[in-house]
CSV table of C-alpha atoms and ligand atoms in Angstrom, one decimal:
chain,number,residue,atom,x,y,z
A,1,MET,CA,0.0,0.0,0.0
A,2,SER,CA,1.4,3.4,-0.9
A,3,GLY,CA,0.3,7.0,-1.4
A,4,HIS,CA,-1.0,9.8,0.8
A,5,ILE,CA,-4.7,10.3,1.6
A,6,LEU,CA,-6.2,13.7,2.3
A,7,ALA,CA,-9.5,13.5,4.1
A,8,LEU,CA,-11.8,16.5,4.4
A,9,SER,CA,-14.0,16.4,7.5
A,10,GLY,CA,-16.6,18.2,9.5
A,11,GLY,CA,-17.5,17.2,13.0
A,12,VAL,CA,-19.2,14.1,14.4
A,13,GLY,CA,-20.1,12.1,11.3
A,14,GLY,CA,-16.8,13.0,9.5
A,15,ALA,CA,-14.8,12.1,12.6
A,16,LYS,CA,-16.0,8.6,12.6
A,17,LEU,CA,-14.6,7.9,9.1
A,18,ALA,CA,-11.5,9.9,10.1
A,19,ALA,CA,-11.0,7.5,13.0
A,20,GLY,CA,-11.4,4.5,10.7
A,21,LEU,CA,-8.8,5.9,8.3
A,22,CYS,CA,-6.4,6.4,11.2
A,23,ALA,CA,-6.9,2.8,12.2
A,24,VAL,CA,-6.0,1.5,8.8
A,25,LEU,CA,-3.4,4.0,7.6
A,26,PRO,CA,0.0,4.8,9.2
A,27,PRO,CA,0.4,8.5,10.3
A,28,GLU,CA,2.6,9.4,7.4
A,29,GLN,CA,-0.1,8.4,4.9
A,30,LEU,CA,-2.9,10.5,6.1
A,31,THR,CA,-3.8,14.2,6.6
A,32,ILE,CA,-7.2,15.2,8.0
A,33,ALA,CA,-8.2,18.7,7.1
A,34,VAL,CA,-11.0,19.9,9.3
A,35,ASN,CA,-13.8,22.5,8.8
A,36,THR,CA,-13.4,25.6,11.0
A,37,GLY,CA,-16.5,27.4,9.8
A,38,ASP,CA,-18.4,26.2,12.9
A,39,ASP,CA,-15.8,28.0,15.1
A,40,PHE,CA,-16.9,30.9,17.3
A,41,GLU,CA,-15.8,33.2,20.1
A,42,HIS,CA,-17.6,32.5,23.3
A,43,LEU,CA,-16.8,33.5,26.9
A,44,GLY,CA,-13.5,34.9,25.6
A,45,LEU,CA,-12.5,31.6,24.2
A,46,THR,CA,-12.2,30.4,20.6
A,47,ILE,CA,-14.3,27.2,20.3
A,48,CYS,CA,-13.5,24.9,17.3
A,49,PRO,CA,-16.3,22.3,17.5
A,50,ASP,CA,-15.3,20.2,14.4
A,51,LEU,CA,-11.6,20.2,15.3
A,52,ASP,CA,-12.7,19.2,18.9
A,53,SER,CA,-14.9,16.4,17.6
A,54,VAL,CA,-12.2,15.0,15.4
A,55,THR,CA,-9.5,15.3,18.1
A,56,TYR,CA,-11.7,13.7,20.8
A,57,ALA,CA,-12.7,10.9,18.4
A,58,LEU,CA,-9.1,10.1,17.4
A,59,ALA,CA,-8.0,10.2,21.0
A,60,GLY,CA,-10.8,7.9,22.1
A,61,LEU,CA,-12.2,10.6,24.4
A,62,ASN,CA,-15.4,11.4,22.6
A,63,ASP,CA,-18.8,11.0,24.1
A,64,THR,CA,-20.5,8.6,21.7
A,65,VAL,CA,-24.0,9.0,23.3
A,66,ARG,CA,-24.2,12.8,23.3
A,67,GLY,CA,-22.3,12.9,20.0
A,68,TRP,CA,-20.1,15.9,20.9
A,69,GLY,CA,-17.6,16.7,23.7
A,70,VAL,CA,-15.7,14.4,26.1
A,71,ALA,CA,-17.0,11.2,27.7
A,72,ASP,CA,-17.4,11.0,31.5
A,73,GLU,CA,-17.7,14.8,31.5
A,74,THR,CA,-18.7,16.8,34.5
A,75,TRP,CA,-20.4,20.2,34.4
A,76,GLN,CA,-19.4,22.1,37.5
A,77,ALA,CA,-18.0,25.1,35.7
A,78,MET,CA,-21.3,25.4,33.6
A,79,ALA,CA,-23.4,25.2,36.8
A,80,MET,CA,-21.4,28.1,38.4
A,81,LEU,CA,-21.5,30.1,35.1
A,82,SER,CA,-25.3,29.6,35.0
A,83,ARG,CA,-25.7,30.6,38.6
A,84,LEU,CA,-23.7,33.8,38.0
A,85,GLY,CA,-26.0,34.7,35.1
A,86,GLY,CA,-23.6,33.8,32.3
A,87,PRO,CA,-24.6,32.5,28.9
A,88,ASP,CA,-25.4,28.9,29.5
A,89,TRP,CA,-27.0,27.9,26.1
A,90,PHE,CA,-23.6,26.4,24.9
A,91,ASN,CA,-22.5,23.6,27.1
A,92,LEU,CA,-18.8,23.5,28.0
A,93,GLY,CA,-17.9,20.5,30.2
A,94,ASP,CA,-15.1,20.7,32.7
A,95,ARG,CA,-12.8,18.5,30.8
A,96,ASP,CA,-13.6,20.1,27.5
A,97,LEU,CA,-13.0,23.6,29.1
A,98,GLY,CA,-9.4,22.4,29.8
A,99,LEU,CA,-8.9,22.1,26.0
A,100,HIS,CA,-10.5,25.4,25.2
A,101,LEU,CA,-8.5,27.2,27.9
A,102,THR,CA,-5.2,25.7,26.6
A,103,ARG,CA,-6.1,26.7,23.0
A,104,ALA,CA,-7.0,30.2,24.2
A,105,MET,CA,-3.7,30.6,26.0
A,106,HIS,CA,-1.6,29.6,22.9
A,107,LEU,CA,-3.7,31.8,20.6
A,108,ARG,CA,-3.1,34.7,22.9
A,109,ALA,CA,0.6,33.9,22.8
A,110,GLY,CA,0.4,34.3,19.0
A,111,GLU,CA,0.5,30.7,17.9
A,112,SER,CA,-1.5,29.8,14.8
A,113,LEU,CA,-4.5,27.4,15.0
A,114,SER,CA,-2.4,24.9,13.0
A,115,GLU,CA,0.4,25.0,15.5
A,116,ILE,CA,-2.0,24.7,18.4
A,117,THR,CA,-3.9,21.8,16.8
A,118,ALA,CA,-0.6,20.0,16.2
A,119,ARG,CA,0.3,20.6,19.9
A,120,LEU,CA,-3.0,19.5,21.3
A,121,THR,CA,-3.4,16.4,19.2
A,122,VAL,CA,0.2,15.2,20.0
A,123,GLN,CA,-0.5,15.9,23.7
A,124,LEU,CA,-3.6,13.7,23.5
A,125,GLY,CA,-1.6,10.9,21.9
A,126,ILE,CA,-2.8,11.3,18.3
A,127,ALA,CA,-0.1,10.3,15.8
A,128,HIS,CA,-2.0,11.3,12.6
A,129,ARG,CA,-1.9,14.8,11.2
A,130,VAL,CA,-5.0,16.8,12.0
A,131,VAL,CA,-5.0,20.3,10.4
A,132,PRO,CA,-7.5,23.1,10.4
A,133,MET,CA,-8.6,24.1,6.9
A,134,SER,CA,-7.3,27.6,7.6
A,135,ASP,CA,-5.6,29.6,10.3
A,136,ASP,CA,-7.7,32.6,9.3
A,137,PRO,CA,-11.2,33.0,10.7
A,138,VAL,CA,-14.0,31.7,8.6
A,139,ARG,CA,-17.5,31.9,10.2
A,140,THR,CA,-20.5,30.0,8.7
A,141,GLN,CA,-23.7,31.9,8.9
A,142,VAL,CA,-27.2,30.9,7.9
A,143,GLU,CA,-29.9,33.2,6.5
A,144,THR,CA,-33.2,32.9,8.3
A,145,ASP,CA,-36.4,35.0,8.5
A,146,ALA,CA,-34.8,36.8,11.4
A,147,GLY,CA,-31.7,37.7,9.3
A,148,TRP,CA,-28.3,36.1,9.3
A,149,LEU,CA,-27.5,33.9,12.3
A,150,ASP,CA,-24.0,32.7,13.4
A,151,PHE,CA,-23.7,29.0,13.0
A,152,GLN,CA,-23.7,28.0,16.7
A,153,HIS,CA,-26.6,30.3,17.4
A,154,TYR,CA,-28.5,28.5,14.7
A,155,PHE,CA,-27.3,25.0,15.6
A,156,VAL,CA,-27.2,24.9,19.4
A,157,ARG,CA,-29.1,27.9,20.7
A,158,GLU,CA,-32.0,27.7,18.2
A,159,GLN,CA,-31.6,23.9,17.8
A,160,CYS,CA,-31.7,24.2,14.0
A,161,ARG,CA,-35.4,25.3,14.2
A,162,PRO,CA,-35.2,28.4,11.9
A,163,GLU,CA,-35.9,27.8,8.3
A,164,VAL,CA,-32.7,28.4,6.3
A,165,ARG,CA,-32.7,30.4,3.1
A,166,GLY,CA,-29.0,30.7,2.4
A,167,VAL,CA,-25.6,29.9,3.8
A,168,ARG,CA,-22.5,32.1,3.7
A,169,PHE,CA,-18.9,31.8,5.0
A,170,ALA,CA,-17.8,35.1,6.4
A,171,GLY,CA,-14.1,35.7,5.9
A,172,ALA,CA,-13.6,32.8,3.5
A,173,ASP,CA,-12.8,35.1,0.6
A,174,LYS,CA,-9.7,36.3,2.5
A,175,ALA,CA,-8.8,33.1,4.3
A,176,ARG,CA,-5.6,31.2,3.3
A,177,ILE,CA,-5.5,27.4,3.1
A,178,SER,CA,-3.5,26.2,6.1
A,179,PRO,CA,0.1,25.2,5.6
A,180,GLY,CA,-0.5,21.5,6.5
A,181,PHE,CA,-3.5,21.4,4.1
A,182,ILE,CA,-1.5,22.9,1.2
A,183,GLN,CA,1.4,20.5,2.0
A,184,ALA,CA,-1.0,17.5,1.6
A,185,LEU,CA,-2.5,18.9,-1.6
A,186,SER,CA,0.9,19.4,-3.1
A,187,ARG,CA,2.4,16.0,-2.3
A,188,PRO,CA,3.6,14.1,-5.3
A,189,ASP,CA,2.4,10.9,-3.7
A,190,LEU,CA,-1.1,12.1,-3.1
A,191,ALA,CA,-3.4,9.2,-4.0
A,192,ALA,CA,-6.9,10.3,-3.2
A,193,ILE,CA,-9.1,13.0,-1.5
A,194,VAL,CA,-11.7,11.5,0.7
A,195,ILE,CA,-14.7,13.7,1.6
A,196,CYS,CA,-16.0,12.3,4.9
A,197,PRO,CA,-19.8,11.8,5.5
A,198,SER,CA,-20.2,15.4,6.7
A,199,ASN,CA,-22.9,17.9,5.8
A,200,PRO,CA,-22.0,19.2,2.3
A,201,TRP,CA,-23.7,22.6,2.7
A,202,LEU,CA,-22.6,23.3,6.3
A,203,SER,CA,-19.4,21.3,6.9
A,204,VAL,CA,-17.7,20.7,3.5
A,205,ASP,CA,-18.6,23.9,1.6
A,206,PRO,CA,-16.7,26.1,4.1
A,207,ILE,CA,-13.6,24.1,3.2
A,208,LEU,CA,-14.3,24.3,-0.5
A,209,ALA,CA,-15.0,28.0,-0.2
A,210,LEU,CA,-11.3,28.7,0.5
A,211,PRO,CA,-9.9,30.7,-2.3
A,212,GLY,CA,-8.3,28.6,-5.0
A,213,LEU,CA,-9.1,25.2,-3.3
A,214,ARG,CA,-11.7,23.9,-5.8
A,215,GLN,CA,-9.4,24.8,-8.7
A,216,GLN,CA,-6.4,23.1,-6.9
A,217,ILE,CA,-8.4,19.9,-6.4
A,218,ALA,CA,-9.8,20.0,-10.0
A,219,ALA,CA,-6.2,20.3,-11.3
A,220,LEU,CA,-5.2,17.1,-9.5
A,221,THR,CA,-5.5,13.7,-11.2
A,222,VAL,CA,-6.3,11.8,-8.0
A,223,PRO,CA,-9.8,10.5,-7.4
A,224,VAL,CA,-12.1,12.5,-5.1
A,225,ILE,CA,-14.3,10.1,-3.2
A,226,ALA,CA,-17.1,11.2,-1.0
A,227,VAL,CA,-19.1,9.1,1.5
A,228,SER,CA,-22.7,10.3,1.5
A,229,PRO,CA,-24.1,11.4,4.9
A,230,LEU,CA,-27.6,10.3,3.7
A,231,VAL,CA,-28.9,7.0,5.0
A,232,GLY,CA,-32.3,5.7,3.9
A,233,GLY,CA,-33.0,9.0,2.2
A,234,THR,CA,-32.4,11.1,5.3
A,235,ALA,CA,-29.7,12.1,7.7
A,236,LEU,CA,-28.9,9.9,10.7
A,237,LYS,CA,-28.3,13.0,12.8
A,238,GLY,CA,-28.2,16.8,12.3
A,239,PRO,CA,-30.1,19.2,10.1
A,240,LEU,CA,-29.0,17.9,6.7
A,241,ALA,CA,-32.3,16.6,5.4
A,242,LYS,CA,-34.2,19.6,6.8
A,243,LEU,CA,-31.7,22.0,5.3
A,244,MET,CA,-31.7,20.4,1.8
A,245,ALA,CA,-35.5,20.7,1.7
A,246,GLU,CA,-35.3,24.3,2.9
A,247,LEU,CA,-32.8,25.1,0.2
A,248,GLY,CA,-35.1,23.7,-2.4
A,249,GLN,CA,-33.2,20.5,-2.9
A,250,PRO,CA,-34.7,17.0,-3.1
A,251,VAL,CA,-33.2,15.0,-0.2
A,252,THR,CA,-31.4,12.5,-2.4
A,253,ASN,CA,-27.9,11.3,-3.2
A,254,LEU,CA,-28.4,12.6,-6.7
A,255,ALA,CA,-28.9,16.2,-5.4
A,256,LEU,CA,-25.9,15.7,-3.1
A,257,ALA,CA,-23.7,14.6,-5.9
A,258,ALA,CA,-24.9,17.4,-8.1
A,259,HIS,CA,-24.0,19.9,-5.3
A,260,TYR,CA,-20.4,18.7,-5.4
A,261,GLY,CA,-20.5,18.8,-9.2
A,262,ASP,CA,-17.4,18.1,-11.3
A,263,LEU,CA,-15.2,17.9,-8.2
A,264,LEU,CA,-16.5,14.4,-7.4
A,265,ASP,CA,-15.4,11.2,-9.0
A,266,HIS,CA,-17.0,8.7,-6.7
A,267,LEU,CA,-19.9,8.6,-4.3
A,268,VAL,CA,-20.2,5.9,-1.7
A,269,ILE,CA,-23.8,5.5,-0.6
A,270,ASP,CA,-25.5,3.4,2.0
A,271,GLU,CA,-27.0,0.0,1.2
A,272,THR,CA,-30.5,1.3,2.1
A,273,ASP,CA,-30.1,3.8,-0.8
A,274,ALA,CA,-28.9,1.2,-3.3
A,275,ALA,CA,-31.7,2.2,-5.7
A,276,ASP,CA,-29.9,5.6,-6.2
A,277,ALA,CA,-26.8,3.9,-7.7
A,278,GLU,CA,-28.0,3.6,-11.3
A,279,ALA,CA,-29.1,7.2,-11.5
A,280,LEU,CA,-25.7,8.3,-10.1
A,281,ARG,CA,-23.8,6.2,-12.6
A,282,ASP,CA,-26.0,7.7,-15.4
A,283,THR,CA,-24.5,11.1,-14.5
A,284,GLY,CA,-21.0,9.7,-15.1
A,285,LEU,CA,-20.1,9.2,-11.5
A,286,CYS,CA,-18.7,6.0,-10.0
A,287,ALA,CA,-21.1,4.8,-7.2
A,288,THR,CA,-20.4,2.2,-4.6
A,289,VAL,CA,-23.1,0.7,-2.4
A,290,THR,CA,-22.1,-0.4,1.1
A,291,GLN,CA,-23.0,-0.1,4.7
A,292,THR,CA,-22.0,3.5,5.6
A,293,VAL,CA,-23.5,3.5,9.1
A,294,MET,CA,-20.6,3.4,11.6
A,295,ARG,CA,-21.7,2.1,15.0
A,296,SER,CA,-18.5,0.4,16.0
A,297,SER,CA,-14.8,0.6,15.4
A,298,ALA,CA,-15.1,-2.5,13.2
A,299,ASP,CA,-17.7,-0.5,11.0
A,300,ARG,CA,-15.4,2.5,10.8
A,301,GLU,CA,-12.3,0.4,9.8
A,302,ARG,CA,-14.3,-1.6,7.2
A,303,LEU,CA,-15.7,1.5,5.6
A,304,ALA,CA,-12.3,3.2,5.6
A,305,SER,CA,-10.7,0.1,4.0
A,306,GLU,CA,-13.5,0.0,1.3
A,307,VAL,CA,-13.0,3.7,0.6
A,308,LEU,CA,-9.2,3.2,0.3
A,309,ALA,CA,-9.7,0.2,-2.0
A,310,LEU,CA,-11.7,2.5,-4.3
A,311,ALA,CA,-8.7,4.8,-4.4
A,312,GLY,CA,-6.8,1.8,-5.7
A,313,LYS,CA,-4.3,2.1,-2.8
A,314,VAL,CA,-5.1,-1.0,-0.7
A,315,ASP,CA,-3.7,-4.4,-1.7
B,1,FO1,N1,-23.7,20.8,20.5
B,1,FO1,C1,-24.9,20.9,21.1
B,1,FO1,O1,-25.9,20.5,20.5
B,1,FO1,N2,-25.0,21.5,22.3
B,1,FO1,C2,-24.0,22.0,23.0
B,1,FO1,O2,-24.1,22.6,24.0
B,1,FO1,C3,-22.7,21.9,22.4
B,1,FO1,C4,-21.5,22.3,23.0
B,1,FO1,C5,-20.3,22.1,22.4
B,1,FO1,C6,-19.1,22.5,23.1
B,1,FO1,C7,-17.9,22.3,22.5
B,1,FO1,C8,-17.8,21.7,21.3
B,1,FO1,O3,-16.6,21.5,20.7
B,1,FO1,C9,-18.9,21.3,20.6
B,1,FO1,C10,-20.2,21.5,21.2
B,1,FO1,N3,-21.4,21.1,20.6
B,1,FO1,C11,-22.6,21.2,21.1
B,1,FO1,C12,-21.3,20.4,19.2
B,1,FO1,C13,-21.2,21.4,18.1
B,1,FO1,O4,-21.5,22.7,18.3
B,1,FO1,C14,-21.8,20.8,16.8
B,1,FO1,O5,-22.0,19.4,16.8
B,1,FO1,C15,-21.1,21.2,15.6
B,1,FO1,O6,-20.7,22.5,15.5
B,1,FO1,C16,-21.7,20.7,14.3
B,1,FO1,O7,-20.7,20.0,13.6
């Protein structure tokens, strides 16, 4: 087996496949570039939810029931914050706060998000390279009847209830692709780009909105393989199906593939959506049907191996 894999990931769903890839690839053969459009400033801290979800999943610290944050968490700091009248709509556990405080300290000392992410992942025993998509701030915002909402206000505070009319990525036009991400894209041994099963509109689009990135990927000859986050014609978790409908899209793999457009060579879809395969192939795409639901580490590793086999890089 040879060649480097570049995975693009959002938070929880993407992190599962990222963990599978880490289990089957040695550290020098994988770079995971993570969405930072969900990041926001809160309580004087910069919170990076997708980087956190990937980091906790790879370190084996993630809470698999809640879906975000650290397992065996306690909430003493939040209880005090709430008692003191602080903003308690965004839950920061005591252990999780340890990470946010450390990140804030290094940011204040002038380190880049890339440097800090490298430091935190190493400290948590992660050997694989996890890089933010950019060191410059990009902030996803959604347009609702009440105007533009910052992503975490929409997602956590409003529980995705507002109808979404549009999505924008503030700052993306000026944001530079992070050094580790550029390095992976420029590797002569790059073998494939894997788009993890994250929300294309909310978690992958902010990455693809970075100036020049779509063109850079299009200029490469390596396959771009996405794993669909749709299962049985809906999303297992999160606002994807609701959002697609609100944006006037049919909630189908065909619409999802059309959204990625020419960028995509291969879409991996769930066995419950096997009926979509033919229509996808009719558009010129390669389509693979398999079980994409990842409930166990065995599921994650099997899916990762199947995706790598599509890249032609697994014996
Ligand atoms: N998601 C929630 O639904 N409620 C929360 O209170 C919450 C807190 C939180 C704290 C730190 C962190 O890294 C993530 C957190 N998330 C929370 C998850 C996160 O906001 C979303 O899952 C992602 O932004 C969507 O990918």
